[in-house]
Every structure is written in structure tokens, then in C-alpha cells.
Amino acid sequence: MAQQRKECENRAALARGVPSLPALEGRVSRFGLMKRTTLIAIAVLSAFATSIAPAQSGITVTSQPYQDGSPLPFAPPARPGASAPAPDYSLKTGQPIHLGLKAWADKDGWMLVWQPTLSWKTLRDARFEAADASVAISEVIDILRDEGKPVALRISNGNKVMEVVTTEVRND
């Protein structure tokens, strides 16, 4: 009777997928495939497998393919906020150009030195889109040079000084 009970327990252990040492020993000795030391190693492994068996750890095994559940709640993409207003680099009709450029430089923390002895006036309103005053002033000086005016711009970024110089050749 004890023998039948032991075999029943061994079959139950095998059915659960976690064989006990006597169950393995009985199977192995019938087929003559393993030695006793291997059985001890298997017993240790089966004890480890028993401690993490699926039924005890809450893990269920199914033959169904994995399907992702509902998506995780992510934050909505950030709305594009109001971008910083572009600096106003504009010249008014009839205004001396050097005064407008000095105002731009002062507003952005630059010092503008105007070397030419004369200045020109704008014929109509002009607006320049630039990241800062040095870029806007550089654009204005390029326009003046393209019109044949004898001016050039020197920029010292380190100490934030811009100097408008004349390129006119004199025979004094």
C-alpha cells in the first residue's frame, strides 16, 4: 500500500512538471540512463524549479499569442507656445541710418561707433528680421555697400563693439 501511494505521488509530481527525486530515480533506474550523482543534481534543480513553479509564482502559461493591453497614458504633445517676439529692427522713412543702428545696438547691449563723417537717410520704412542687433546692422551695412556707399563693418563679439568705418580713399 505504501508503495502504491509513493508511485501515485511520483506520478502526480510528474504531471505537475516538477518531478521528485524518487520519481526520477524510479524512471532512470528503469532505463539505466543516469547515475545516482546526476540524480542528486536533478533533485536540486527540481527543488529550485518547485520554488519558482508557474502555479506558485502567479505566472500563467497560455498558447495564445501575446497581445498588448491598452496603451499607457502618455502626456499629450506640448503645444507650441507663443514664441518670443522677434526683436524690432526697423528704420523709419527720413531717419538718419546711423541713429537707427545706434538705437538697435544700445537696445541689445552693443556699442556702435560710426566713423564716417556723413550718414544717409532711408527712403522708406525698412524692417529687418534678425536674431540680434549685430546681424541686423551687418545686413544694413551690406545693403549700403551694395549701393556703392564707402562703408564697412568691424565686429568685436568679445566686448560687444561694432565699428562702421569708411572705405573711402582720400588724398589729404
CSV table of C-alpha atoms in Angstrom, one decimal:
chain,number,residue,atom,x,y,z
A,1,MET,CA,0.0,0.0,0.0
A,2,ALA,CA,2.8,2.4,0.8
A,3,GLN,CA,4.5,1.5,-2.5
A,4,GLN,CA,1.3,2.4,-4.4
A,5,ARG,CA,0.9,5.6,-2.5
A,6,LYS,CA,4.5,6.6,-3.3
A,7,GLU,CA,4.1,5.8,-7.0
A,8,CYS,CA,0.9,7.9,-7.0
A,9,GLU,CA,2.7,10.8,-5.5
A,10,ASN,CA,5.5,10.4,-8.1
A,11,ARG,CA,3.0,10.4,-10.9
A,12,ALA,CA,1.3,13.5,-9.5
A,13,ALA,CA,4.7,15.2,-9.3
A,14,LEU,CA,5.5,14.3,-12.9
A,15,ALA,CA,2.1,15.5,-14.0
A,16,ARG,CA,2.7,18.9,-12.4
A,17,GLY,CA,6.0,19.1,-14.3
A,18,VAL,CA,8.1,19.0,-11.2
A,19,PRO,CA,9.4,15.5,-10.6
A,20,SER,CA,10.5,14.5,-7.1
A,21,LEU,CA,13.8,12.6,-6.6
A,22,PRO,CA,12.1,9.2,-6.1
A,23,ALA,CA,10.1,9.7,-9.3
A,24,LEU,CA,13.2,10.5,-11.2
A,25,GLU,CA,15.1,7.7,-9.6
A,26,GLY,CA,12.4,5.2,-10.5
A,27,ARG,CA,12.4,6.3,-14.1
A,28,VAL,CA,16.1,6.5,-14.5
A,29,SER,CA,16.8,3.2,-12.9
A,30,ARG,CA,14.3,1.5,-15.2
A,31,PHE,CA,16.0,2.8,-18.3
A,32,GLY,CA,19.5,2.8,-16.9
A,33,LEU,CA,20.4,6.2,-18.3
A,34,MET,CA,21.7,8.1,-15.3
A,35,LYS,CA,23.9,7.6,-12.3
A,36,ARG,CA,23.0,8.5,-8.8
A,37,THR,CA,25.1,11.7,-8.7
A,38,THR,CA,23.2,13.0,-11.7
A,39,LEU,CA,20.0,12.3,-9.9
A,40,ILE,CA,21.2,14.4,-6.9
A,41,ALA,CA,21.8,17.3,-9.3
A,42,ILE,CA,18.4,16.8,-10.8
A,43,ALA,CA,16.8,16.7,-7.4
A,44,VAL,CA,18.5,20.0,-6.5
A,45,LEU,CA,17.3,21.5,-9.8
A,46,SER,CA,13.8,20.2,-9.3
A,47,ALA,CA,13.7,21.7,-5.8
A,48,PHE,CA,14.7,25.0,-7.4
A,49,ALA,CA,12.1,24.6,-10.1
A,50,THR,CA,9.5,23.8,-7.4
A,51,SER,CA,10.2,27.1,-5.7
A,52,ILE,CA,9.6,29.1,-8.9
A,53,ALA,CA,7.0,26.9,-10.5
A,54,PRO,CA,4.4,28.8,-12.5
A,55,ALA,CA,1.5,27.9,-10.3
A,56,GLN,CA,3.2,29.2,-7.2
A,57,SER,CA,4.5,32.5,-8.7
A,58,GLY,CA,1.3,33.6,-10.3
A,59,ILE,CA,2.6,33.2,-13.9
A,60,THR,CA,0.2,31.6,-16.3
A,61,VAL,CA,1.3,30.0,-19.5
A,62,THR,CA,-1.0,30.1,-22.5
A,63,SER,CA,-0.7,29.0,-26.1
A,64,GLN,CA,-2.3,32.3,-27.2
A,65,PRO,CA,0.0,34.9,-28.8
A,66,TYR,CA,0.9,38.0,-26.7
A,67,GLN,CA,-1.4,40.9,-27.2
A,68,ASP,CA,-0.6,44.3,-25.7
A,69,GLY,CA,-3.2,45.7,-23.5
A,70,SER,CA,-4.4,49.3,-23.6
A,71,PRO,CA,-1.8,51.9,-24.3
A,72,LEU,CA,-0.1,53.6,-21.4
A,73,PRO,CA,-1.4,57.1,-20.6
A,74,PHE,CA,1.3,59.4,-22.1
A,75,ALA,CA,1.2,63.1,-21.7
A,76,PRO,CA,-0.1,64.9,-24.8
A,77,PRO,CA,2.5,66.5,-27.0
A,78,ALA,CA,3.4,70.0,-25.9
A,79,ARG,CA,1.5,72.7,-27.7
A,80,PRO,CA,3.7,75.2,-29.4
A,81,GLY,CA,3.8,78.1,-27.1
A,82,ALA,CA,3.9,81.7,-28.1
A,83,SER,CA,7.4,82.2,-29.4
A,84,ALA,CA,9.3,85.1,-28.1
A,85,PRO,CA,8.5,88.2,-30.2
A,86,ALA,CA,11.1,88.9,-32.8
A,87,PRO,CA,13.2,92.0,-32.0
A,88,ASP,CA,12.1,95.1,-33.8
A,89,TYR,CA,14.9,96.2,-36.1
A,90,SER,CA,13.2,98.8,-38.3
A,91,LEU,CA,14.2,102.1,-39.9
A,92,LYS,CA,11.7,104.9,-40.4
A,93,THR,CA,11.4,107.0,-43.6
A,94,GLY,CA,13.6,110.0,-43.4
A,95,GLN,CA,15.5,108.8,-40.3
A,96,PRO,CA,19.3,109.0,-40.5
A,97,ILE,CA,20.6,105.4,-40.8
A,98,HIS,CA,23.3,105.8,-38.2
A,99,LEU,CA,20.8,106.9,-35.5
A,100,GLY,CA,18.6,103.8,-36.1
A,101,LEU,CA,21.7,101.5,-36.0
A,102,LYS,CA,22.9,103.1,-32.7
A,103,ALA,CA,19.4,102.6,-31.2
A,104,TRP,CA,19.5,98.9,-32.2
A,105,ALA,CA,22.9,98.4,-30.7
A,106,ASP,CA,22.1,100.2,-27.5
A,107,LYS,CA,18.9,98.1,-27.0
A,108,ASP,CA,20.9,94.8,-27.3
A,109,GLY,CA,23.8,95.9,-25.2
A,110,TRP,CA,26.3,96.7,-28.0
A,111,MET,CA,28.3,99.8,-28.6
A,112,LEU,CA,28.2,101.2,-32.2
A,113,VAL,CA,30.9,103.6,-33.3
A,114,TRP,CA,30.0,105.4,-36.5
A,115,GLN,CA,33.3,106.7,-38.2
A,116,PRO,CA,32.0,108.1,-41.5
A,117,THR,CA,31.6,111.9,-41.5
A,118,LEU,CA,28.2,111.6,-43.1
A,119,SER,CA,25.1,109.5,-42.9
A,120,TRP,CA,22.3,108.6,-45.2
A,121,LYS,CA,18.5,108.7,-44.7
A,122,THR,CA,16.1,105.9,-45.5
A,123,LEU,CA,13.8,106.5,-48.4
A,124,ARG,CA,11.0,104.4,-46.9
A,125,ASP,CA,10.4,102.2,-43.9
A,126,ALA,CA,12.5,99.1,-43.7
A,127,ARG,CA,12.3,96.2,-41.3
A,128,PHE,CA,15.0,93.6,-40.7
A,129,GLU,CA,14.4,90.1,-39.2
A,130,ALA,CA,17.5,89.1,-37.3
A,131,ALA,CA,18.4,87.2,-34.2
A,132,ASP,CA,20.3,90.2,-32.7
A,133,ALA,CA,21.5,93.7,-33.5
A,134,SER,CA,24.9,92.7,-34.9
A,135,VAL,CA,23.2,90.6,-37.6
A,136,ALA,CA,20.7,93.3,-38.4
A,137,ILE,CA,23.4,96.0,-38.6
A,138,SER,CA,25.5,93.8,-40.7
A,139,GLU,CA,22.6,93.5,-43.2
A,140,VAL,CA,22.2,97.2,-43.4
A,141,ILE,CA,25.9,97.8,-44.0
A,142,ASP,CA,25.9,95.2,-46.7
A,143,ILE,CA,22.9,97.0,-48.4
A,144,LEU,CA,24.8,100.3,-48.2
A,145,ARG,CA,27.9,98.8,-49.7
A,146,ASP,CA,25.8,97.2,-52.5
A,147,GLU,CA,24.5,100.8,-53.2
A,148,GLY,CA,28.1,102.0,-53.6
A,149,LYS,CA,28.5,103.7,-50.2
A,150,PRO,CA,32.1,103.5,-48.9
A,151,VAL,CA,31.4,101.8,-45.6
A,152,ALA,CA,32.5,98.5,-43.9
A,153,LEU,CA,31.6,96.9,-40.5
A,154,ARG,CA,34.0,95.6,-37.9
A,155,ILE,CA,32.5,93.5,-35.1
A,156,SER,CA,34.2,92.6,-31.9
A,157,ASN,CA,32.0,90.0,-30.2
A,158,GLY,CA,34.2,89.7,-27.1
A,159,ASN,CA,33.5,93.2,-25.9
A,160,LYS,CA,30.3,93.8,-28.0
A,161,VAL,CA,31.6,96.7,-30.0
A,162,MET,CA,30.7,97.3,-33.7
A,163,GLU,CA,32.6,99.9,-35.7
A,164,VAL,CA,31.4,101.3,-39.0
A,165,VAL,CA,34.4,102.6,-40.9
A,166,THR,CA,34.8,104.4,-44.2
A,167,THR,CA,36.5,102.7,-47.1
A,168,GLU,CA,36.8,105.9,-49.0
A,169,VAL,CA,40.4,106.7,-50.2
A,170,ARG,CA,41.4,110.2,-49.5
A,171,ASN,CA,44.4,112.2,-50.7
A,172,ASP,CA,44.7,114.7,-47.9
